[in-house]
Coordinates of C-alpha atoms in Angstrom, one line a residue:
Chain A
X1 CA 37.8 14.1 -39.2
X2 CA 35.2 16.2 -37.4
X3 CA 33.7 13.2 -35.7
X4 CA 37.1 12.3 -34.4
X5 CA 37.3 15.7 -32.7
X6 CA 33.8 15.2 -31.4
X7 CA 34.7 11.9 -29.9
X8 CA 37.8 13.4 -28.3
X9 CA 35.6 16.1 -26.8
X10 CA 33.2 13.6 -25.4
X11 CA 36.0 11.6 -23.8
X12 CA 37.5 14.8 -22.4
X13 CA 34.2 15.9 -20.9
X14 CA 33.6 12.5 -19.4
X15 CA 37.0 12.8 -17.8
X16 CA 36.1 16.1 -16.3
X17 CA 32.8 14.8 -14.9
X18 CA 34.5 12.0 -13.1
X19 CA 37.0 14.4 -11.5
X20 CA 34.2 16.4 -9.8
X21 CA 34.3 14.1 -6.8
X22 CA 37.1 16.3 -5.5
X23 CA 35.3 19.6 -6.0
X24 CA 36.5 21.1 -2.7
X25 CA 40.0 20.2 -3.5
X26 CA 39.9 17.4 -0.9
X27 CA 40.6 13.8 -1.8
X28 CA 37.9 11.2 -1.1
X29 CA 38.4 7.6 -0.2
X30 CA 36.2 4.5 -0.1
X31 CA 35.5 3.6 3.5
X32 CA 34.4 0.2 4.6
X33 CA 32.4 -1.2 7.4
X34 CA 33.8 -4.3 9.0
X35 CA 31.1 -5.8 11.1
X36 CA 31.1 -9.2 13.0
X37 CA 27.9 -10.7 14.2
X38 CA 28.6 -12.3 17.5
X39 CA 26.8 -14.4 20.1
X40 CA 28.8 -13.4 23.2
X41 CA 32.4 -14.1 22.2
X42 CA 31.5 -16.7 19.5
X43 CA 30.9 -15.7 15.9
X44 CA 27.2 -16.2 15.1
X45 CA 26.5 -19.2 12.8
X46 CA 23.7 -21.6 11.9
X47 CA 25.4 -24.8 13.2
X48 CA 26.6 -24.1 16.8
X49 CA 24.6 -24.4 20.0
X50 CA 24.9 -21.2 22.0
X51 CA 24.1 -20.4 25.6
X52 CA 22.1 -17.4 26.9
X53 CA 22.5 -17.4 30.7
X54 CA 22.9 -21.2 30.6
X55 CA 19.9 -21.7 28.3
X56 CA 20.9 -23.3 25.0
X57 CA 19.7 -22.1 21.7
X58 CA 20.5 -22.4 18.0
X59 CA 20.1 -19.9 15.1
X60 CA 18.6 -20.6 11.7
X61 CA 18.1 -17.0 10.6
X62 CA 19.8 -13.8 11.8
X63 CA 19.6 -10.7 9.6
X64 CA 19.3 -7.0 10.3
X65 CA 19.2 -3.7 8.5
X66 CA 21.6 -0.8 9.2
X67 CA 21.2 2.5 7.4
X68 CA 21.6 6.3 7.6
X69 CA 25.3 6.1 8.3
X70 CA 27.1 9.3 9.5
X71 CA 30.8 9.3 10.0
X72 CA 32.2 11.8 12.5
X73 CA 35.6 13.5 12.1
X74 CA 37.9 14.4 15.0
X75 CA 36.7 18.0 14.9
X76 CA 33.1 16.9 15.1
X77 CA 32.3 17.4 11.4
X78 CA 29.6 15.0 10.4
X79 CA 29.8 13.2 7.0
X80 CA 26.5 11.6 6.1
X81 CA 26.5 8.7 3.7
X82 CA 23.3 9.1 1.9
X83 CA 21.2 6.1 0.8
X84 CA 23.5 3.4 2.0
X85 CA 21.7 0.4 3.5
X86 CA 23.3 -2.8 4.7
X87 CA 21.5 -6.1 5.4
X88 CA 23.9 -7.7 7.9
X89 CA 24.1 -11.4 8.7
X90 CA 26.6 -13.9 10.0
X91 CA 27.5 -14.7 6.4
X92 CA 29.0 -11.4 5.5
X93 CA 31.3 -9.1 7.4
X94 CA 32.5 -6.4 5.1
X95 CA 30.7 -3.7 3.1
X96 CA 31.7 -0.6 1.2
X97 CA 30.0 2.4 2.8
X98 CA 30.9 5.1 0.3
X99 CA 33.3 7.9 -0.6
X100 CA 34.2 10.3 2.2
X101 CA 36.8 13.0 2.5
X102 CA 40.2 11.9 3.8
X103 CA 41.0 12.7 7.4
X104 CA 40.8 11.4 10.9
X105 CA 37.5 10.0 12.1
X106 CA 36.6 9.3 15.7
X107 CA 32.9 8.2 15.5
X108 CA 30.1 6.6 13.6
X109 CA 26.3 6.8 13.9
X110 CA 23.7 4.7 12.2
X111 CA 20.2 3.4 12.4
X112 CA 19.3 -0.1 13.2
X113 CA 16.3 -0.4 10.9
X114 CA 15.2 2.1 8.2
X115 CA 13.8 5.6 8.0
X116 CA 10.1 5.7 7.5
X117 CA 10.3 6.7 3.8
X118 CA 12.6 3.8 2.9
X119 CA 10.6 1.5 5.1
X120 CA 7.3 2.0 3.3
X121 CA 8.8 2.1 -0.2
X122 CA 8.3 -0.4 -3.0
X123 CA 10.9 -3.2 -2.7
X124 CA 10.5 -4.3 -6.3
X125 CA 12.1 -1.1 -7.7
X126 CA 15.5 -2.3 -6.4
X127 CA 17.7 -4.5 -8.6
X128 CA 18.2 -8.1 -7.6
X129 CA 21.0 -8.3 -5.0
X130 CA 20.2 -4.9 -3.5
X131 CA 19.6 -5.2 0.3
X132 CA 16.2 -3.5 -0.1
X133 CA 15.0 -5.8 -3.0
X134 CA 12.7 -8.7 -2.0
X135 CA 14.9 -11.3 -0.1
X136 CA 14.5 -15.0 0.1
X137 CA 13.4 -15.8 2.7
X138 CA 11.5 -12.6 2.9
X139 CA 12.4 -9.9 5.4
X140 CA 9.4 -7.7 4.5
X141 CA 5.8 -7.5 5.7
X142 CA 3.8 -7.4 2.4
X143 CA 0.4 -6.8 4.0
X144 CA 1.4 -3.5 5.7
X145 CA 4.3 -2.6 3.6
X146 CA 7.3 -2.4 5.8
X147 CA 10.6 -4.2 6.3
X148 CA 11.6 -6.3 9.3
X149 CA 14.5 -4.5 10.8
X150 CA 15.9 -7.5 12.6
X151 CA 14.9 -11.1 12.2
X152 CA 16.2 -13.7 14.7
X153 CA 14.9 -17.2 14.4
X154 CA 16.1 -20.5 15.8
X155 CA 15.4 -23.1 18.4
X156 CA 15.7 -22.8 22.2
X157 CA 15.6 -25.1 25.3
X158 CA 12.4 -24.1 27.1
X159 CA 12.7 -26.5 30.0
X160 CA 12.3 -24.8 33.4
X161 CA 15.7 -25.9 34.6
X162 CA 17.4 -25.1 31.3
X163 CA 18.8 -28.6 31.2
X164 CA 17.0 -29.9 28.0
X165 CA 17.9 -29.4 24.4
X166 CA 17.2 -26.6 22.1
X167 CA 14.1 -27.9 20.2
X168 CA 11.3 -25.2 20.6
X169 CA 11.0 -22.6 17.8
X170 CA 11.6 -19.0 18.7
X171 CA 11.4 -16.0 16.5
X172 CA 11.9 -12.3 17.0
X173 CA 10.7 -10.2 14.0
X174 CA 11.4 -6.6 15.0
X175 CA 10.0 -3.9 12.6
X176 CA 7.7 -0.9 12.4
X177 CA 9.0 2.7 12.1
X178 CA 8.9 3.3 15.9
X179 CA 11.4 0.4 16.4
X180 CA 14.3 2.0 14.5
X181 CA 17.1 2.9 17.0
X182 CA 20.1 5.1 16.5
X183 CA 23.5 3.7 17.5
X184 CA 26.3 6.1 18.2
X185 CA 29.9 5.1 18.8
X186 CA 32.8 7.5 19.5
X187 CA 36.4 7.4 20.7
X188 CA 37.8 5.6 17.6
X189 CA 40.9 6.6 15.6
X190 CA 40.3 5.8 12.0
X191 CA 42.6 7.4 9.5
X192 CA 41.0 7.6 6.1
X193 CA 43.8 8.1 3.6
X194 CA 45.0 7.0 0.2
X195 CA 46.2 3.4 0.3
X196 CA 44.9 3.0 3.9
X197 CA 42.7 0.2 5.1
X198 CA 39.9 2.8 5.7
X199 CA 37.7 0.5 7.7
X200 CA 35.4 1.0 10.7
X201 CA 35.6 -2.2 12.7
X202 CA 32.4 -3.0 14.7
X203 CA 30.8 -6.0 16.4
X204 CA 27.1 -6.7 17.1
X205 CA 26.5 -9.0 20.0
X206 CA 23.1 -10.8 19.9
X207 CA 23.3 -11.7 23.6
X208 CA 23.4 -8.0 24.4
X209 CA 20.4 -7.5 22.2
X210 CA 18.6 -10.2 24.1
X211 CA 19.5 -8.9 27.5
X212 CA 16.5 -9.1 29.8
X213 CA 14.7 -11.5 27.4
X214 CA 13.6 -14.7 29.1
X215 CA 14.0 -17.1 26.2
X216 CA 12.0 -19.8 28.1
X217 CA 8.8 -17.8 27.9
X218 CA 9.5 -14.8 25.6
X219 CA 9.9 -16.9 22.4
X220 CA 7.9 -15.0 19.7
X221 CA 7.1 -11.6 18.5
X222 CA 6.0 -10.2 15.1
X223 CA 6.3 -6.8 16.7
X224 CA 2.7 -5.8 16.4
X225 CA 1.5 -8.9 18.2
X226 CA 4.0 -8.5 21.1
X227 CA 5.1 -4.9 21.2
X228 CA 6.6 -5.3 24.7
X229 CA 9.1 -7.9 23.7
X230 CA 9.9 -6.2 20.4
X231 CA 10.6 -2.9 22.2
X232 CA 12.7 -4.7 24.8
X233 CA 15.0 -6.0 22.1
X234 CA 15.0 -2.8 20.1
X235 CA 15.9 -0.8 23.2
X236 CA 18.9 -3.0 23.6
X237 CA 20.3 -2.3 20.1
X238 CA 22.2 0.9 21.0
X239 CA 24.3 -1.1 23.6
X240 CA 24.7 -4.1 21.4
X241 CA 27.2 -2.6 19.0
X242 CA 30.9 -2.0 20.0
X243 CA 34.1 -1.1 18.3
X244 CA 36.1 -4.3 17.5
Chain B
X1 CA 36.0 27.7 -40.3
X2 CA 35.3 28.2 -36.6
X3 CA 34.5 25.5 -34.0
X4 CA 30.8 26.4 -34.0
X5 CA 30.4 25.7 -37.7
X6 CA 32.2 22.4 -37.2
X7 CA 29.9 21.5 -34.4
X8 CA 26.9 22.4 -36.5
X9 CA 28.1 20.1 -39.2
X10 CA 28.5 17.3 -36.8
X11 CA 25.1 17.9 -35.4
X12 CA 23.6 17.9 -38.9
X13 CA 25.4 14.7 -39.7
X14 CA 24.0 13.1 -36.5
X15 CA 20.5 14.3 -37.3
X16 CA 20.7 13.2 -40.9
X17 CA 22.0 9.7 -40.0
X18 CA 19.3 9.4 -37.4
X19 CA 16.7 10.2 -40.0
X20 CA 18.2 7.7 -42.4
X21 CA 18.2 5.2 -39.6
X22 CA 14.4 5.7 -39.4
X23 CA 13.8 5.3 -43.1
X24 CA 15.9 2.2 -43.3
X25 CA 14.8 0.3 -40.2
X26 CA 11.3 1.5 -40.0
X27 CA 9.0 -1.1 -38.5
X28 CA 5.2 -0.7 -38.2
X29 CA 4.1 0.6 -34.8
X30 CA 3.0 -2.4 -32.7
X31 CA -0.5 -1.7 -31.4
X32 CA 0.2 -4.0 -28.5
X33 CA 2.7 -1.5 -27.2
X34 CA 0.6 1.6 -27.6
X35 CA -0.7 3.3 -24.4
X36 CA -4.5 2.8 -24.2
X37 CA -7.0 4.6 -22.0
X38 CA -9.2 2.5 -19.7
X39 CA -12.7 1.9 -20.9
X40 CA -14.7 3.8 -18.2
X41 CA -18.4 3.8 -17.5
X42 CA -20.5 6.9 -17.8
X43 CA -19.6 9.6 -15.3
X44 CA -16.3 8.0 -14.0
X45 CA -13.3 10.3 -13.9
X46 CA -9.9 9.2 -15.3
X47 CA -8.2 7.1 -12.5
X48 CA -4.6 7.9 -11.5
X49 CA -2.2 5.7 -13.5
X50 CA 1.5 5.6 -12.5
X51 CA 3.9 6.9 -15.2
X52 CA 6.0 3.7 -15.1
X53 CA 3.0 1.4 -15.6
X54 CA 0.7 2.9 -18.3
X55 CA -1.8 0.6 -19.8
X56 CA -0.9 -1.2 -23.0
X57 CA -2.7 -4.2 -24.5
X58 CA 0.4 -6.4 -24.1
X59 CA 0.7 -5.5 -20.4
X60 CA -3.0 -6.0 -19.7
X61 CA -2.9 -9.4 -21.4
X62 CA 0.3 -10.4 -19.6
X63 CA -1.3 -9.3 -16.3
X64 CA -4.6 -11.2 -17.1
X65 CA -2.6 -14.4 -17.8
X66 CA -0.6 -14.1 -14.6
X67 CA -3.8 -13.3 -12.7
X68 CA -5.3 -16.6 -13.8
X69 CA -2.1 -18.7 -13.4
X70 CA -1.6 -20.8 -10.2
X71 CA 2.2 -20.6 -10.9
X72 CA 2.1 -17.8 -8.3
X73 CA 1.4 -20.3 -5.5
X74 CA 3.9 -22.7 -3.8
X75 CA 2.1 -25.9 -5.0
X76 CA 0.7 -24.3 -8.1
X77 CA -2.9 -24.7 -7.0
X78 CA -4.0 -21.1 -6.2
X79 CA -4.3 -18.2 -8.6
X80 CA -5.5 -14.6 -8.0
X81 CA -8.5 -15.7 -9.9
X82 CA -9.3 -18.4 -7.4
X83 CA -10.7 -15.7 -5.1
X84 CA -11.7 -13.1 -7.7
X85 CA -14.1 -14.6 -10.2
X86 CA -15.2 -12.6 -13.3
X87 CA -18.8 -13.9 -13.0
X88 CA -19.0 -12.6 -9.4
X89 CA -17.6 -9.2 -10.3
X90 CA -14.2 -10.3 -9.1
X91 CA -15.3 -11.6 -5.7
X92 CA -15.7 -15.3 -4.8
X93 CA -19.1 -15.6 -3.2
X94 CA -17.6 -17.0 0.1
X95 CA -17.8 -15.4 3.5
X96 CA -14.0 -15.8 3.8
X97 CA -11.7 -16.9 0.9
X98 CA -10.1 -20.3 0.7
X99 CA -6.3 -20.3 0.1
X100 CA -3.6 -22.9 -0.4
X101 CA -3.9 -26.3 1.3
X102 CA -7.7 -25.6 1.8
X103 CA -7.0 -23.0 4.4
X104 CA -9.8 -20.5 5.2
X105 CA -8.5 -16.9 5.1
X106 CA -9.4 -14.1 7.5
X107 CA -11.5 -11.8 5.4
X108 CA -14.1 -11.5 2.6
X109 CA -12.7 -11.2 -0.9
X110 CA -13.2 -7.6 -2.2
X111 CA -14.2 -6.8 -5.8
X112 CA -11.3 -5.7 -7.9
X113 CA -13.6 -3.6 -10.3
X114 CA -12.6 0.1 -10.0
X115 CA -9.6 -0.9 -7.9
X116 CA -7.7 1.8 -9.9
X117 CA -9.4 4.5 -7.8
X118 CA -8.5 2.9 -4.4
X119 CA -6.0 5.1 -2.5
X120 CA -4.9 2.0 -0.5
X121 CA -5.7 -1.6 -0.7
X122 CA -7.2 -4.3 1.6
X123 CA -9.9 -3.9 4.2
X124 CA -7.3 -2.4 6.6
X125 CA -5.7 -0.1 4.0
X126 CA -2.2 -1.6 4.8
X127 CA -0.8 -1.3 1.2
X128 CA -0.7 1.9 -0.8
X129 CA -0.6 0.7 -4.4
X130 CA -1.9 -2.1 -6.6
X131 CA 1.7 -2.9 -7.5
X132 CA 2.7 -3.5 -3.9
X133 CA -0.5 -5.3 -3.2
X134 CA 0.6 -8.2 -5.4
X135 CA 3.3 -9.1 -2.9
X136 CA 0.8 -9.8 -0.1
X137 CA -1.2 -12.8 -1.4
X138 CA 2.0 -14.4 -2.8
X139 CA 3.7 -14.3 0.6
X140 CA 0.6 -14.9 2.8
X141 CA 0.9 -18.5 4.2
X142 CA -2.9 -18.8 4.0
X143 CA -3.2 -17.6 0.4
X144 CA -0.3 -18.6 -1.9
X145 CA 2.4 -19.3 0.7
X146 CA 5.2 -18.5 -1.7
X147 CA 8.0 -16.1 -2.4
X148 CA 8.2 -13.5 -5.2
X149 CA 11.8 -14.4 -6.1
X150 CA 10.8 -18.0 -6.5
X151 CA 7.8 -17.0 -8.6
X152 CA 10.2 -15.0 -10.8
X153 CA 12.5 -18.0 -11.1
X154 CA 9.6 -20.1 -12.4
X155 CA 8.6 -17.4 -14.8
X156 CA 12.1 -17.1 -16.2
X157 CA 12.2 -20.9 -16.9
X158 CA 8.7 -20.8 -18.5
X159 CA 8.5 -21.5 -22.3
X160 CA 6.3 -18.4 -22.9
X161 CA 6.5 -15.9 -20.1
X162 CA 10.0 -14.4 -20.8
X163 CA 8.9 -13.3 -24.3
X164 CA 5.6 -11.9 -23.1
X165 CA 7.4 -9.9 -20.4
X166 CA 9.8 -8.5 -23.0
X167 CA 7.0 -7.6 -25.3
X168 CA 5.1 -5.9 -22.5
X169 CA 7.9 -4.2 -20.5
X170 CA 11.0 -4.7 -22.6
X171 CA 12.5 -6.6 -19.6
X172 CA 12.7 -10.1 -18.2
X173 CA 10.4 -11.4 -15.5
X174 CA 11.4 -9.7 -12.2
X175 CA 9.6 -8.7 -9.0
X176 CA 9.2 -5.3 -10.6
X177 CA 7.7 -6.4 -13.9
X178 CA 5.6 -9.1 -12.3
X179 CA 3.9 -6.7 -9.9
X180 CA 3.5 -4.1 -12.7
X181 CA 1.8 -6.5 -15.0
X182 CA -0.8 -7.8 -12.5
X183 CA -1.5 -4.2 -11.3
X184 CA -1.8 -3.1 -15.0
X185 CA -4.5 -5.8 -15.6
X186 CA -6.3 -4.8 -12.4
X187 CA -6.3 -1.2 -13.5
X188 CA -8.2 -2.2 -16.6
X189 CA -11.2 -3.6 -14.6
X190 CA -14.2 -1.3 -14.2
X191 CA -17.9 -1.7 -13.4
X192 CA -20.4 -0.8 -16.1
X193 CA -22.9 2.0 -16.5
X194 CA -25.8 1.2 -14.2
X195 CA -29.4 2.4 -14.3
X196 CA -28.5 4.8 -11.5
X197 CA -25.7 6.3 -13.6
X198 CA -28.1 6.8 -16.5
X199 CA -30.4 8.6 -14.1
X200 CA -27.7 10.8 -12.7
X201 CA -25.2 11.3 -15.6
X202 CA -27.6 11.0 -18.6
X203 CA -30.6 12.7 -17.0
X204 CA -32.7 9.6 -17.9
X205 CA -35.5 10.1 -15.3
X206 CA -37.1 6.9 -16.3
X207 CA -34.0 4.8 -15.5
X208 CA -35.1 4.3 -11.9
X209 CA -38.4 3.0 -10.5
X210 CA -40.5 4.9 -8.0
X211 CA -39.3 2.6 -5.2
X212 CA -35.6 3.0 -6.2
X213 CA -36.1 6.8 -6.2
X214 CA -37.6 6.7 -2.7
X215 CA -34.7 4.5 -1.7
X216 CA -32.2 7.0 -3.2
X217 CA -33.7 9.9 -1.3
X218 CA -33.5 7.9 1.9
X219 CA -29.9 6.9 1.1
X220 CA -28.9 10.6 0.7
X221 CA -30.9 11.7 3.7
X222 CA -29.8 12.6 7.2
X223 CA -32.4 10.1 8.4
X224 CA -30.6 7.0 7.0
X225 CA -27.1 8.6 7.1
X226 CA -25.7 6.2 4.4
X227 CA -24.2 8.9 2.2
X228 CA -21.8 10.2 4.8
X229 CA -19.5 7.3 4.3
X230 CA -20.8 5.8 1.0
X231 CA -20.2 9.0 -1.0
X232 CA -18.9 9.8 -4.4
X233 CA -19.3 7.9 -7.7
X234 CA -18.0 4.7 -6.1
X235 CA -20.2 5.1 -3.0
X236 CA -17.2 5.1 -0.6
X237 CA -15.2 7.9 0.9
X238 CA -12.4 5.3 1.6
X239 CA -12.4 6.1 5.3
X240 CA -12.0 3.5 8.0
X241 CA -15.1 3.0 10.1
X242 CA -16.4 0.8 12.8
X243 CA -20.0 0.0 11.9
X244 CA -21.0 -1.7 15.1
X245 CA -20.9 -5.3 13.8
X246 CA -19.5 -6.6 17.0
X247 CA -18.9 -5.7 20.6
X248 CA -15.6 -7.6 20.4
X249 CA -13.8 -7.9 17.2
X250 CA -11.9 -11.1 16.3
X251 CA -10.2 -9.0 13.5
X252 CA -8.9 -5.7 14.8
X253 CA -9.1 -4.2 11.2
X254 CA -7.3 -0.9 10.8
X255 CA -5.7 -1.2 14.2
X256 CA -3.7 -4.1 12.8
X257 CA -1.8 -1.5 10.7
X258 CA -1.9 1.6 13.0
X259 CA -1.7 -0.3 16.4
X260 CA -4.0 2.5 17.6
X261 CA -6.8 1.2 20.0
X262 CA -9.1 3.9 18.5
X263 CA -8.9 2.0 15.2
X264 CA -10.0 -1.4 16.5
X265 CA -12.9 -2.8 14.5
X266 CA -12.5 -0.1 11.8
X267 CA -12.5 -1.3 8.1
X268 CA -12.3 0.5 4.9
X269 CA -15.8 1.6 3.7
X270 CA -16.5 -0.6 0.7
X271 CA -18.0 0.5 -2.6
X272 CA -21.7 -0.3 -3.1
X273 CA -21.5 -1.0 -6.8
X274 CA -22.4 -4.5 -7.8
X275 CA -23.9 -5.6 -4.5
X276 CA -26.3 -7.9 -6.5
X277 CA -23.3 -10.1 -7.4
X278 CA -21.0 -9.8 -4.4
X279 CA -22.8 -11.4 -1.4
X280 CA -22.0 -12.1 1.3
X281 CA -21.2 -8.7 2.9
X282 CA -19.0 -7.1 5.5
X283 CA -15.2 -7.6 6.1
X284 CA -15.8 -11.2 7.3
X285 CA -18.8 -12.0 5.0
X286 CA -21.0 -12.4 8.1
X287 CA -24.1 -10.9 6.5
X288 CA -25.5 -13.1 3.8
X289 CA -28.1 -10.8 2.2
X290 CA -28.9 -7.1 1.7
X291 CA -31.9 -7.6 3.9
X292 CA -29.5 -8.6 6.7
X293 CA -27.3 -5.6 5.9
X294 CA -30.2 -3.1 6.0
X295 CA -31.5 -4.7 9.2
X296 CA -28.1 -4.3 10.8
X297 CA -28.0 -0.6 10.1
X298 CA -31.6 -0.2 11.0
X299 CA -30.9 -1.7 14.4
X300 CA -28.0 0.7 15.0
X301 CA -25.5 -2.1 15.5
X302 CA -23.8 -3.3 18.6
X303 CA -22.1 -1.0 21.1
X304 CA -18.5 -0.3 20.5
X305 CA -16.4 2.7 21.7
X306 CA -15.1 3.2 18.1
X307 CA -18.5 2.9 16.4
X308 CA -19.2 5.5 13.8
X309 CA -21.6 8.3 14.9
X310 CA -23.6 7.6 11.7
X311 CA -24.5 4.1 12.8
X312 CA -27.6 4.5 15.0
X313 CA -31.1 3.2 15.3
X314 CA -33.1 4.2 12.2
X315 CA -36.7 3.0 12.8
X316 CA -37.3 2.4 9.1
X317 CA -40.6 1.0 7.9
X318 CA -40.7 -2.2 6.0
X319 CA -41.5 -0.2 2.8
X320 CA -38.4 2.0 3.4
X321 CA -36.2 -1.0 3.9
X322 CA -37.4 -2.4 0.6
X323 CA -36.9 0.9 -1.1
X324 CA -33.4 1.1 0.2
X325 CA -32.6 -2.4 -1.0
X326 CA -34.1 -1.6 -4.4
X327 CA -32.0 1.5 -4.7
X328 CA -28.8 -0.4 -3.7
X329 CA -29.5 -3.0 -6.4
X330 CA -29.8 -0.2 -9.0
X331 CA -26.1 0.4 -8.5
X332 CA -25.3 -3.0 -10.0
X333 CA -24.1 -3.6 -13.5
X334 CA -26.9 -4.6 -15.9

């Protein structure tokens, strides 16, 4: 008899605990990030041959970390989404970002890459399937403990006249704390409400990230061995994301 | 009866049934799961041990087995033990280690004895913990050329490992438990009490010879300057120093991590324990004997803008050089 009361009490208190999300009397909704990885106006993939200023290339690996999301309401109120990290790739285009108060949102800010604490943490503490857990193929430098923020690998035509075929390996591994870049987009009109779609629609364009990169000669960087090229690409990130 | 009394009764019931649970299902405590203290030589302080990876006999044994198992490498030919031999005090006797497919690595294998005290690992200090260190050789294309997730897949299919992991960590093989187990084994490895330790920590004045004592005085003098960097019970302050080995470094050392030109040619000051077993010396194994090492420091080394101020021409006599070498050898395990 007593135990039955006790069990009831337990259930009741569990119920109260789960209601605490609305502690300011606001309702919260799950918002999603919808992100397409593009090469110009084509969806990025690992089978097509793409063109960068007439120079053909293919992709075999394109992954990048986004983190430190902040959603910005119409009145300028910033709603940070703590701890959320996304490992974006052409294979995936929708992620749950987190619970935020209902309302009208006009902007989003996030980091391409990771903050320095997360970057130098221990990947093995994350459960399998977590974006920060060890990935296969790896997207982490194990000898200096840091993640690769953006990994672009494939083959490119390196003939002078750009009239050959894409058969030379290229790779851009952009990492190190100083390569993280903040991206800020405003002017959207996203209504976060019960039953709504509650999605922020973005696109990342690899061609914009490679603006100014001569893919005939600038074909490799591990960041630390070619900082100029790594910085050139990282500096393009803020302009490579647009509303979709 | 009020609610409080009711609650007390329930609490009592819970406690009583918990007690009965113990009496009914009591199993003898498994000594393999008991936390053990490392077996330290005379004078050594307790090393820092992470709360999530305390030493237990099961964990140490699992780590020891993994350490010796080439299952960690892509073609199952290279184990951690391939470059860290117990009979060479966990080094390999080579200038530079040989990894998978017969490839020569870039640096000299460092002893793992006393690794528990290291504030960061590798000659360039790029990795902060023994647990994280495990990832590097597995992924290095010159060492094991593999992938930790694929190692874990192999371990999960193995006829014995899953049970050993559950015994040690109450969990399946995973990147987390794999790195913990190997680090736990490494944290159980220490040097032994040397004649120098008996002299210093047990006041055994006869433990060192006259030549060794002269060498010791030289070592700790402003004349030879050794002790500035080789300080403390491990004879290292863990700083990064350029010791004037080259005018131009093929391996940028600490600068590989910091990208700072002022760190080019700087490497972590190594411990001087067990030099008798760990030749050749320096980050690239370029000095074959202690005679060569002492001659290098006596000469003041090559010119380099980052060279430590303590590396300068010493003008030691032949007797002083021999005394210094004799002292250095007294820091080796018996």
